[in-house]
JSON list of C-alpha atoms in Angstrom, two decimals:
[
{"chain": "A", "resi": 1, "resn": "MET", "atom": "CA", "xyz": [47.79, 61.33, 75.96]},
{"chain": "A", "resi": 2, "resn": "HIS", "atom": "CA", "xyz": [49.10, 64.67, 77.16]},
{"chain": "A", "resi": 3, "resn": "TRP", "atom": "CA", "xyz": [48.90, 63.47, 80.78]},
{"chain": "A", "resi": 4, "resn": "TRP", "atom": "CA", "xyz": [51.39, 60.71, 79.99]},
{"chain": "A", "resi": 5, "resn": "PHE", "atom": "CA", "xyz": [54.18, 63.19, 79.24]},
{"chain": "A", "resi": 6, "resn": "GLN", "atom": "CA", "xyz": [53.44, 65.09, 82.46]},
{"chain": "A", "resi": 7, "resn": "LEU", "atom": "CA", "xyz": [53.75, 61.97, 84.60]},
{"chain": "A", "resi": 8, "resn": "PHE", "atom": "CA", "xyz": [56.38, 62.10, 87.38]},
{"chain": "A", "resi": 9, "resn": "ARG", "atom": "CA", "xyz": [57.02, 65.81, 86.73]},
{"chain": "A", "resi": 10, "resn": "GLU", "atom": "CA", "xyz": [56.69, 68.51, 89.35]},
{"chain": "A", "resi": 11, "resn": "TYR", "atom": "CA", "xyz": [54.68, 71.56, 88.28]},
{"chain": "A", "resi": 12, "resn": "GLY", "atom": "CA", "xyz": [55.23, 70.73, 84.64]},
{"chain": "A", "resi": 13, "resn": "ASP", "atom": "CA", "xyz": [59.02, 71.14, 84.83]},
{"chain": "A", "resi": 14, "resn": "PRO", "atom": "CA", "xyz": [61.34, 68.79, 82.95]},
{"chain": "A", "resi": 15, "resn": "ILE", "atom": "CA", "xyz": [62.52, 65.70, 84.76]},
{"chain": "A", "resi": 16, "resn": "GLN", "atom": "CA", "xyz": [65.69, 66.33, 86.74]},
{"chain": "A", "resi": 17, "resn": "TYR", "atom": "CA", "xyz": [68.30, 63.60, 86.81]},
{"chain": "A", "resi": 18, "resn": "GLY", "atom": "CA", "xyz": [70.98, 63.52, 89.46]},
{"chain": "A", "resi": 19, "resn": "PRO", "atom": "CA", "xyz": [74.67, 63.74, 88.56]},
{"chain": "A", "resi": 20, "resn": "GLN", "atom": "CA", "xyz": [76.43, 60.52, 87.69]},
{"chain": "A", "resi": 21, "resn": "HIS", "atom": "CA", "xyz": [79.59, 60.41, 89.73]},
{"chain": "A", "resi": 22, "resn": "THR", "atom": "CA", "xyz": [82.46, 58.30, 88.47]},
{"chain": "A", "resi": 23, "resn": "PRO", "atom": "CA", "xyz": [85.62, 57.47, 90.42]},
{"chain": "A", "resi": 24, "resn": "VAL", "atom": "CA", "xyz": [88.87, 59.14, 89.47]},
{"chain": "A", "resi": 25, "resn": "THR", "atom": "CA", "xyz": [91.07, 56.54, 87.82]},
{"chain": "A", "resi": 26, "resn": "ILE", "atom": "CA", "xyz": [93.79, 58.74, 86.24]},
{"chain": "A", "resi": 27, "resn": "ASP", "atom": "CA", "xyz": [95.87, 61.35, 88.01]},
{"chain": "A", "resi": 28, "resn": "PRO", "atom": "CA", "xyz": [95.83, 64.48, 85.79]},
{"chain": "A", "resi": 29, "resn": "TYR", "atom": "CA", "xyz": [99.25, 65.67, 87.00]},
{"chain": "A", "resi": 30, "resn": "ILE", "atom": "CA", "xyz": [100.99, 62.38, 86.31]},
{"chain": "A", "resi": 31, "resn": "SER", "atom": "CA", "xyz": [99.20, 62.03, 82.97]},
{"chain": "A", "resi": 32, "resn": "THR", "atom": "CA", "xyz": [100.35, 65.50, 81.95]},
{"chain": "A", "resi": 33, "resn": "ILE", "atom": "CA", "xyz": [103.93, 64.76, 82.98]},
{"chain": "A", "resi": 34, "resn": "ALA", "atom": "CA", "xyz": [103.93, 61.44, 81.13]},
{"chain": "A", "resi": 35, "resn": "PHE", "atom": "CA", "xyz": [102.53, 63.08, 78.01]},
{"chain": "A", "resi": 36, "resn": "GLY", "atom": "CA", "xyz": [105.03, 65.93, 78.25]},
{"chain": "A", "resi": 37, "resn": "PHE", "atom": "CA", "xyz": [107.96, 63.50, 78.28]},
{"chain": "A", "resi": 38, "resn": "THR", "atom": "CA", "xyz": [106.53, 61.06, 75.75]},
{"chain": "A", "resi": 39, "resn": "VAL", "atom": "CA", "xyz": [106.26, 63.70, 73.01]},
{"chain": "A", "resi": 40, "resn": "PRO", "atom": "CA", "xyz": [109.97, 64.70, 72.95]},
{"chain": "A", "resi": 41, "resn": "VAL", "atom": "CA", "xyz": [111.07, 61.06, 73.21]},
{"chain": "A", "resi": 42, "resn": "ILE", "atom": "CA", "xyz": [108.93, 60.08, 70.21]},
{"chain": "A", "resi": 43, "resn": "SER", "atom": "CA", "xyz": [110.15, 63.14, 68.31]},
{"chain": "A", "resi": 44, "resn": "TYR", "atom": "CA", "xyz": [113.75, 62.19, 69.01]},
{"chain": "A", "resi": 45, "resn": "LEU", "atom": "CA", "xyz": [113.19, 58.62, 67.86]},
{"chain": "A", "resi": 46, "resn": "LEU", "atom": "CA", "xyz": [111.71, 59.94, 64.62]},
{"chain": "A", "resi": 47, "resn": "ILE", "atom": "CA", "xyz": [114.76, 62.06, 63.83]},
{"chain": "A", "resi": 48, "resn": "LEU", "atom": "CA", "xyz": [117.22, 59.45, 65.10]},
{"chain": "A", "resi": 49, "resn": "PRO", "atom": "CA", "xyz": [117.89, 57.92, 61.63]},
{"chain": "A", "resi": 50, "resn": "GLY", "atom": "CA", "xyz": [119.09, 61.34, 60.44]},
{"chain": "A", "resi": 51, "resn": "ILE", "atom": "CA", "xyz": [121.82, 61.59, 63.09]},
{"chain": "A", "resi": 52, "resn": "LYS", "atom": "CA", "xyz": [125.16, 60.64, 61.56]},
{"chain": "A", "resi": 53, "resn": "PHE", "atom": "CA", "xyz": [127.70, 61.05, 64.34]},
{"chain": "A", "resi": 54, "resn": "LYS", "atom": "CA", "xyz": [127.71, 59.55, 67.85]},
{"chain": "A", "resi": 55, "resn": "LYS", "atom": "CA", "xyz": [124.21, 58.19, 67.46]},
{"chain": "A", "resi": 56, "resn": "VAL", "atom": "CA", "xyz": [124.48, 55.71, 70.34]},
{"chain": "A", "resi": 57, "resn": "HIS", "atom": "CA", "xyz": [126.03, 58.18, 72.79]},
{"chain": "A", "resi": 58, "resn": "SER", "atom": "CA", "xyz": [123.51, 60.88, 71.93]},
{"chain": "A", "resi": 59, "resn": "SER", "atom": "CA", "xyz": [120.59, 58.49, 72.30]},
{"chain": "A", "resi": 60, "resn": "MET", "atom": "CA", "xyz": [121.76, 57.16, 75.65]},
{"chain": "A", "resi": 61, "resn": "SER", "atom": "CA", "xyz": [122.37, 60.65, 77.03]},
{"chain": "A", "resi": 62, "resn": "PHE", "atom": "CA", "xyz": [119.03, 62.03, 75.87]},
{"chain": "A", "resi": 63, "resn": "LEU", "atom": "CA", "xyz": [116.93, 59.06, 76.96]},
{"chain": "A", "resi": 64, "resn": "PHE", "atom": "CA", "xyz": [118.68, 58.90, 80.32]},
{"chain": "A", "resi": 65, "resn": "CYS", "atom": "CA", "xyz": [118.08, 62.60, 80.84]},
{"chain": "A", "resi": 66, "resn": "MET", "atom": "CA", "xyz": [114.39, 62.20, 80.00]},
{"chain": "A", "resi": 67, "resn": "LEU", "atom": "CA", "xyz": [114.10, 59.27, 82.39]},
{"chain": "A", "resi": 68, "resn": "VAL", "atom": "CA", "xyz": [115.69, 61.25, 85.22]},
{"chain": "A", "resi": 69, "resn": "GLY", "atom": "CA", "xyz": [113.43, 64.25, 84.69]},
{"chain": "A", "resi": 70, "resn": "ALA", "atom": "CA", "xyz": [110.26, 62.16, 84.46]},
{"chain": "A", "resi": 71, "resn": "THR", "atom": "CA", "xyz": [111.16, 60.22, 87.60]},
{"chain": "A", "resi": 72, "resn": "ILE", "atom": "CA", "xyz": [111.77, 63.36, 89.65]},
{"chain": "A", "resi": 73, "resn": "LEU", "atom": "CA", "xyz": [108.60, 65.13, 88.51]},
{"chain": "A", "resi": 74, "resn": "ILE", "atom": "CA", "xyz": [106.37, 62.09, 88.96]},
{"chain": "A", "resi": 75, "resn": "SER", "atom": "CA", "xyz": [107.77, 61.50, 92.45]},
{"chain": "A", "resi": 76, "resn": "LEU", "atom": "CA", "xyz": [106.80, 65.08, 93.33]},
{"chain": "A", "resi": 77, "resn": "TYR", "atom": "CA", "xyz": [103.11, 64.44, 92.64]},
{"chain": "A", "resi": 78, "resn": "HIS", "atom": "CA", "xyz": [102.60, 60.71, 93.04]},
{"chain": "A", "resi": 79, "resn": "PRO", "atom": "CA", "xyz": [101.52, 59.54, 96.54]},
{"chain": "A", "resi": 80, "resn": "CYS", "atom": "CA", "xyz": [104.16, 56.83, 96.72]},
{"chain": "A", "resi": 81, "resn": "TRP", "atom": "CA", "xyz": [106.45, 57.93, 99.55]},
{"chain": "A", "resi": 82, "resn": "ASN", "atom": "CA", "xyz": [104.71, 55.99, 102.28]},
{"chain": "A", "resi": 83, "resn": "LYS", "atom": "CA", "xyz": [101.94, 53.41, 102.17]},
{"chain": "A", "resi": 84, "resn": "ALA", "atom": "CA", "xyz": [99.96, 51.46, 104.75]},
{"chain": "A", "resi": 85, "resn": "GLU", "atom": "CA", "xyz": [97.12, 48.99, 104.32]},
{"chain": "A", "resi": 86, "resn": "ALA", "atom": "CA", "xyz": [94.95, 47.25, 106.89]},
{"chain": "A", "resi": 87, "resn": "ARG", "atom": "CA", "xyz": [91.86, 45.06, 107.04]},
{"chain": "A", "resi": 88, "resn": "ILE", "atom": "CA", "xyz": [89.26, 46.78, 109.24]},
{"chain": "A", "resi": 89, "resn": "VAL", "atom": "CA", "xyz": [85.76, 46.20, 110.60]},
{"chain": "A", "resi": 90, "resn": "SER", "atom": "CA", "xyz": [84.13, 49.53, 111.39]},
{"chain": "A", "resi": 91, "resn": "LEU", "atom": "CA", "xyz": [81.01, 51.67, 111.30]},
{"chain": "A", "resi": 92, "resn": "TYR", "atom": "CA", "xyz": [80.56, 53.51, 108.04]},
{"chain": "A", "resi": 93, "resn": "LYS", "atom": "CA", "xyz": [78.22, 56.36, 108.97]},
{"chain": "A", "resi": 94, "resn": "ALA", "atom": "CA", "xyz": [76.54, 58.12, 111.87]},
{"chain": "A", "resi": 95, "resn": "CYS", "atom": "CA", "xyz": [73.35, 56.89, 113.53]},
{"chain": "A", "resi": 96, "resn": "SER", "atom": "CA", "xyz": [74.06, 53.32, 112.53]},
{"chain": "A", "resi": 97, "resn": "THR", "atom": "CA", "xyz": [75.25, 50.32, 114.52]},
{"chain": "A", "resi": 98, "resn": "GLU", "atom": "CA", "xyz": [75.94, 48.18, 111.48]},
{"chain": "A", "resi": 99, "resn": "ARG", "atom": "CA", "xyz": [79.56, 47.35, 110.79]},
{"chain": "A", "resi": 100, "resn": "LEU", "atom": "CA", "xyz": [81.22, 46.40, 107.55]},
{"chain": "A", "resi": 101, "resn": "GLY", "atom": "CA", "xyz": [84.52, 44.88, 106.55]},
{"chain": "A", "resi": 102, "resn": "ALA", "atom": "CA", "xyz": [86.87, 46.78, 104.27]},
{"chain": "A", "resi": 103, "resn": "ASN", "atom": "CA", "xyz": [90.46, 47.23, 103.21]},
{"chain": "A", "resi": 104, "resn": "LEU", "atom": "CA", "xyz": [91.77, 50.69, 104.11]},
{"chain": "A", "resi": 105, "resn": "LEU", "atom": "CA", "xyz": [94.73, 51.91, 102.06]},
{"chain": "A", "resi": 106, "resn": "VAL", "atom": "CA", "xyz": [96.58, 55.14, 102.87]},
{"chain": "A", "resi": 107, "resn": "ARG", "atom": "CA", "xyz": [99.21, 56.46, 100.46]},
{"chain": "A", "resi": 108, "resn": "VAL", "atom": "CA", "xyz": [101.20, 59.52, 101.44]},
{"chain": "A", "resi": 109, "resn": "GLY", "atom": "CA", "xyz": [102.76, 61.91, 98.95]},
{"chain": "A", "resi": 110, "resn": "LEU", "atom": "CA", "xyz": [104.77, 65.08, 99.36]},
{"chain": "A", "resi": 111, "resn": "HIS", "atom": "CA", "xyz": [101.74, 67.35, 98.94]},
{"chain": "A", "resi": 112, "resn": "HIS", "atom": "CA", "xyz": [98.67, 65.20, 99.59]},
{"chain": "A", "resi": 113, "resn": "VAL", "atom": "CA", "xyz": [97.35, 61.97, 101.04]},
{"chain": "A", "resi": 114, "resn": "ASN", "atom": "CA", "xyz": [95.30, 59.41, 99.13]},
{"chain": "A", "resi": 115, "resn": "ILE", "atom": "CA", "xyz": [92.86, 57.33, 101.20]},
{"chain": "A", "resi": 116, "resn": "THR", "atom": "CA", "xyz": [91.16, 54.38, 99.52]},
{"chain": "A", "resi": 117, "resn": "MET", "atom": "CA", "xyz": [88.47, 52.27, 101.12]},
{"chain": "A", "resi": 118, "resn": "ASP", "atom": "CA", "xyz": [87.60, 49.00, 99.41]},
{"chain": "A", "resi": 119, "resn": "ILE", "atom": "CA", "xyz": [84.29, 47.67, 100.76]},
{"chain": "A", "resi": 120, "resn": "HIS", "atom": "CA", "xyz": [83.38, 44.04, 100.35]},
{"chain": "A", "resi": 121, "resn": "ARG", "atom": "CA", "xyz": [79.67, 44.32, 101.17]},
{"chain": "A", "resi": 122, "resn": "MET", "atom": "CA", "xyz": [77.86, 47.18, 99.45]},
{"chain": "A", "resi": 123, "resn": "LYS", "atom": "CA", "xyz": [74.38, 48.44, 100.29]},
{"chain": "A", "resi": 124, "resn": "GLU", "atom": "CA", "xyz": [72.11, 51.10, 98.85]},
{"chain": "A", "resi": 125, "resn": "GLU", "atom": "CA", "xyz": [73.14, 53.87, 101.23]},
{"chain": "A", "resi": 126, "resn": "LEU", "atom": "CA", "xyz": [76.85, 53.13, 101.13]},
{"chain": "A", "resi": 127, "resn": "PRO", "atom": "CA", "xyz": [77.66, 54.70, 97.72]},
{"chain": "A", "resi": 128, "resn": "LYS", "atom": "CA", "xyz": [76.02, 57.95, 98.83]},
{"chain": "A", "resi": 129, "resn": "ALA", "atom": "CA", "xyz": [78.05, 57.95, 102.02]},
{"chain": "A", "resi": 130, "resn": "LEU", "atom": "CA", "xyz": [81.25, 57.34, 100.09]},
{"chain": "A", "resi": 131, "resn": "ARG", "atom": "CA", "xyz": [80.60, 60.25, 97.72]},
{"chain": "A", "resi": 132, "resn": "LYS", "atom": "CA", "xyz": [79.99, 62.59, 100.65]},
{"chain": "A", "resi": 133, "resn": "GLY", "atom": "CA", "xyz": [83.08, 61.44, 102.52]},
{"chain": "A", "resi": 134, "resn": "LEU", "atom": "CA", "xyz": [81.08, 60.13, 105.46]},
{"chain": "A", "resi": 135, "resn": "PRO", "atom": "CA", "xyz": [82.70, 56.76, 106.21]},
{"chain": "A", "resi": 136, "resn": "TYR", "atom": "CA", "xyz": [84.19, 56.86, 109.70]},
{"chain": "A", "resi": 137, "resn": "PRO", "atom": "CA", "xyz": [87.50, 55.16, 108.82]},
{"chain": "A", "resi": 138, "resn": "ILE", "atom": "CA", "xyz": [88.34, 57.82, 106.22]},
{"chain": "A", "resi": 139, "resn": "LEU", "atom": "CA", "xyz": [87.37, 60.65, 108.55]},
{"chain": "A", "resi": 140, "resn": "LYS", "atom": "CA", "xyz": [89.40, 59.08, 111.35]},
{"chain": "A", "resi": 141, "resn": "VAL", "atom": "CA", "xyz": [92.54, 58.89, 109.20]},
{"chain": "A", "resi": 142, "resn": "ILE", "atom": "CA", "xyz": [92.10, 62.53, 108.17]},
{"chain": "A", "resi": 143, "resn": "GLU", "atom": "CA", "xyz": [91.67, 63.47, 111.83]},
{"chain": "A", "resi": 144, "resn": "TYR", "atom": "CA", "xyz": [94.88, 61.72, 112.88]},
{"chain": "A", "resi": 145, "resn": "ILE", "atom": "CA", "xyz": [96.90, 63.29, 110.06]},
{"chain": "A", "resi": 146, "resn": "SER", "atom": "CA", "xyz": [95.52, 66.82, 110.45]},
{"chain": "A", "resi": 147, "resn": "ASN", "atom": "CA", "xyz": [95.80, 66.89, 114.25]},
{"chain": "A", "resi": 148, "resn": "ASP", "atom": "CA", "xyz": [99.24, 68.09, 115.38]},
{"chain": "A", "resi": 149, "resn": "ALA", "atom": "CA", "xyz": [98.72, 66.56, 118.82]},
{"chain": "A", "resi": 150, "resn": "PHE", "atom": "CA", "xyz": [99.68, 63.14, 117.47]},
{"chain": "A", "resi": 151, "resn": "GLY", "atom": "CA", "xyz": [102.76, 64.48, 115.69]},
{"chain": "A", "resi": 152, "resn": "TRP", "atom": "CA", "xyz": [102.23, 62.43, 112.53]},
{"chain": "A", "resi": 153, "resn": "GLY", "atom": "CA", "xyz": [100.66, 65.17, 110.44]},
{"chain": "A", "resi": 154, "resn": "LYS", "atom": "CA", "xyz": [103.23, 67.76, 111.45]},
{"chain": "A", "resi": 155, "resn": "GLN", "atom": "CA", "xyz": [106.09, 65.38, 110.72]},
{"chain": "A", "resi": 156, "resn": "TYR", "atom": "CA", "xyz": [104.66, 64.47, 107.33]},
{"chain": "A", "resi": 157, "resn": "ARG", "atom": "CA", "xyz": [104.28, 68.15, 106.44]},
{"chain": "A", "resi": 158, "resn": "HIS", "atom": "CA", "xyz": [107.88, 68.92, 107.43]},
{"chain": "A", "resi": 159, "resn": "VAL", "atom": "CA", "xyz": [109.21, 65.95, 105.49]},
{"chain": "A", "resi": 160, "resn": "GLY", "atom": "CA", "xyz": [107.14, 66.88, 102.45]},
{"chain": "A", "resi": 161, "resn": "TYR", "atom": "CA", "xyz": [108.36, 70.48, 102.56]},
{"chain": "A", "resi": 162, "resn": "TYR", "atom": "CA", "xyz": [112.08, 69.70, 102.76]},
{"chain": "A", "resi": 163, "resn": "THR", "atom": "CA", "xyz": [111.98, 66.79, 100.32]},
{"chain": "A", "resi": 164, "resn": "SER", "atom": "CA", "xyz": [109.90, 68.77, 97.85]},
{"chain": "A", "resi": 165, "resn": "SER", "atom": "CA", "xyz": [112.32, 71.71, 98.06]},
{"chain": "A", "resi": 166, "resn": "ALA", "atom": "CA", "xyz": [115.28, 69.42, 97.37]},
{"chain": "A", "resi": 167, "resn": "LEU", "atom": "CA", "xyz": [113.56, 67.75, 94.44]},
{"chain": "A", "resi": 168, "resn": "TRP", "atom": "CA", "xyz": [112.55, 71.06, 92.88]},
{"chain": "A", "resi": 169, "resn": "THR", "atom": "CA", "xyz": [116.19, 72.10, 93.18]},
{"chain": "A", "resi": 170, "resn": "ALA", "atom": "CA", "xyz": [117.06, 68.88, 91.38]},
{"chain": "A", "resi": 171, "resn": "VAL", "atom": "CA", "xyz": [114.58, 69.83, 88.66]},
{"chain": "A", "resi": 172, "resn": "GLY", "atom": "CA", "xyz": [116.49, 73.09, 88.21]},
{"chain": "A", "resi": 173, "resn": "PHE", "atom": "CA", "xyz": [119.77, 71.22, 87.77]},
{"chain": "A", "resi": 174, "resn": "TRP", "atom": "CA", "xyz": [118.02, 68.82, 85.40]},
{"chain": "A", "resi": 175, "resn": "VAL", "atom": "CA", "xyz": [116.88, 71.72, 83.21]},
{"chain": "A", "resi": 176, "resn": "MET", "atom": "CA", "xyz": [120.48, 72.94, 83.16]},
{"chain": "A", "resi": 177, "resn": "SER", "atom": "CA", "xyz": [121.59, 69.47, 82.08]},
{"chain": "A", "resi": 178, "resn": "ILE", "atom": "CA", "xyz": [119.11, 69.56, 79.18]},
{"chain": "A", "resi": 179, "resn": "VAL", "atom": "CA", "xyz": [120.47, 72.93, 78.07]},
{"chain": "A", "resi": 180, "resn": "SER", "atom": "CA", "xyz": [124.07, 71.81, 78.43]},
{"chain": "A", "resi": 181, "resn": "LEU", "atom": "CA", "xyz": [123.35, 68.61, 76.50]},
{"chain": "A", "resi": 182, "resn": "GLY", "atom": "CA", "xyz": [122.26, 70.65, 73.51]},
{"chain": "A", "resi": 183, "resn": "PHE", "atom": "CA", "xyz": [124.66, 73.59, 73.66]},
{"chain": "A", "resi": 184, "resn": "LEU", "atom": "CA", "xyz": [127.49, 72.81, 76.11]},
{"chain": "A", "resi": 185, "resn": "PRO", "atom": "CA", "xyz": [128.05, 69.04, 76.12]},
{"chain": "A", "resi": 186, "resn": "GLN", "atom": "CA", "xyz": [131.25, 69.38, 78.15]},
{"chain": "A", "resi": 187, "resn": "TYR", "atom": "CA", "xyz": [129.17, 70.50, 81.16]},
{"chain": "A", "resi": 188, "resn": "TYR", "atom": "CA", "xyz": [126.50, 67.81, 80.85]},
{"chain": "A", "resi": 189, "resn": "SER", "atom": "CA", "xyz": [128.18, 65.34, 83.19]},
{"chain": "A", "resi": 190, "resn": "ARG", "atom": "CA", "xyz": [128.54, 67.97, 85.92]},
{"chain": "A", "resi": 191, "resn": "THR", "atom": "CA", "xyz": [124.94, 69.13, 85.77]},
{"chain": "A", "resi": 192, "resn": "ILE", "atom": "CA", "xyz": [123.48, 65.63, 85.67]},
{"chain": "A", "resi": 193, "resn": "LEU", "atom": "CA", "xyz": [125.75, 64.63, 88.57]},
{"chain": "A", "resi": 194, "resn": "SER", "atom": "CA", "xyz": [124.51, 67.64, 90.54]},
{"chain": "A", "resi": 195, "resn": "THR", "atom": "CA", "xyz": [120.95, 66.54, 89.77]},
{"chain": "A", "resi": 196, "resn": "GLY", "atom": "CA", "xyz": [121.66, 63.10, 91.18]},
{"chain": "A", "resi": 197, "resn": "ILE", "atom": "CA", "xyz": [123.33, 64.45, 94.32]},
{"chain": "A", "resi": 198, "resn": "VAL", "atom": "CA", "xyz": [120.45, 66.80, 95.14]},
{"chain": "A", "resi": 199, "resn": "THR", "atom": "CA", "xyz": [117.94, 64.01, 94.47]},
{"chain": "A", "resi": 200, "resn": "VAL", "atom": "CA", "xyz": [119.76, 61.68, 96.86]},
{"chain": "A", "resi": 201, "resn": "VAL", "atom": "CA", "xyz": [119.80, 64.44, 99.49]},
{"chain": "A", "resi": 202, "resn": "GLY", "atom": "CA", "xyz": [116.05, 64.88, 99.08]},
{"chain": "A", "resi": 203, "resn": "ASN", "atom": "CA", "xyz": [115.41, 61.16, 99.44]},
{"chain": "A", "resi": 204, "resn": "ALA", "atom": "CA", "xyz": [117.69, 60.97, 102.46]},
{"chain": "A", "resi": 205, "resn": "SER", "atom": "CA", "xyz": [115.88, 63.85, 104.16]},
{"chain": "A", "resi": 206, "resn": "CYS", "atom": "CA", "xyz": [112.59, 62.03, 103.64]},
{"chain": "A", "resi": 207, "resn": "PHE", "atom": "CA", "xyz": [113.71, 58.77, 105.23]},
{"chain": "A", "resi": 208, "resn": "VAL", "atom": "CA", "xyz": [116.00, 60.19, 107.92]},
{"chain": "A", "resi": 209, "resn": "TYR", "atom": "CA", "xyz": [113.53, 62.77, 109.24]}
]
């Protein structure tokens, strides 16, 4: 029965199985940010019964500050600044005349673009093409965004740069508000107000540009 264990093997080597690719369902940056803000909030809620003075005011200030910081940092990495979706009928790979219907979703962030293609009719070769990035609609969107001749990619990069700079400045003011909340409460309102002003400026630069 030794031949049975050598069946389907090449030159006696062990059987090689291809990698099992799985789609990315969780953004690691956003997950890290959410975890980083969840831990101090839970810690604060655990010690909340031990606070004797100004419990309500302290809780509102701390939770509001955490919410502001989490919102700014998530907006820096989440592709939620611009979104477009369309129903398309297109070729999906080279050397093929067959067309397929799909929903093409493009989400633009400050640092990257997320392109999602939802195909209604799957075939054997289509998953391989998707893993290699071969579908024509995805490549066409990347071409339009990366080509400065159309102006879209250049404009998106400029908007992302200025908005990101403003939001990172807001993060700096937010850190100052955290420090002032713990050590200099009289300056907390000024620092958190500065955070809000810079955040509004960043949002305005994104939509006005």
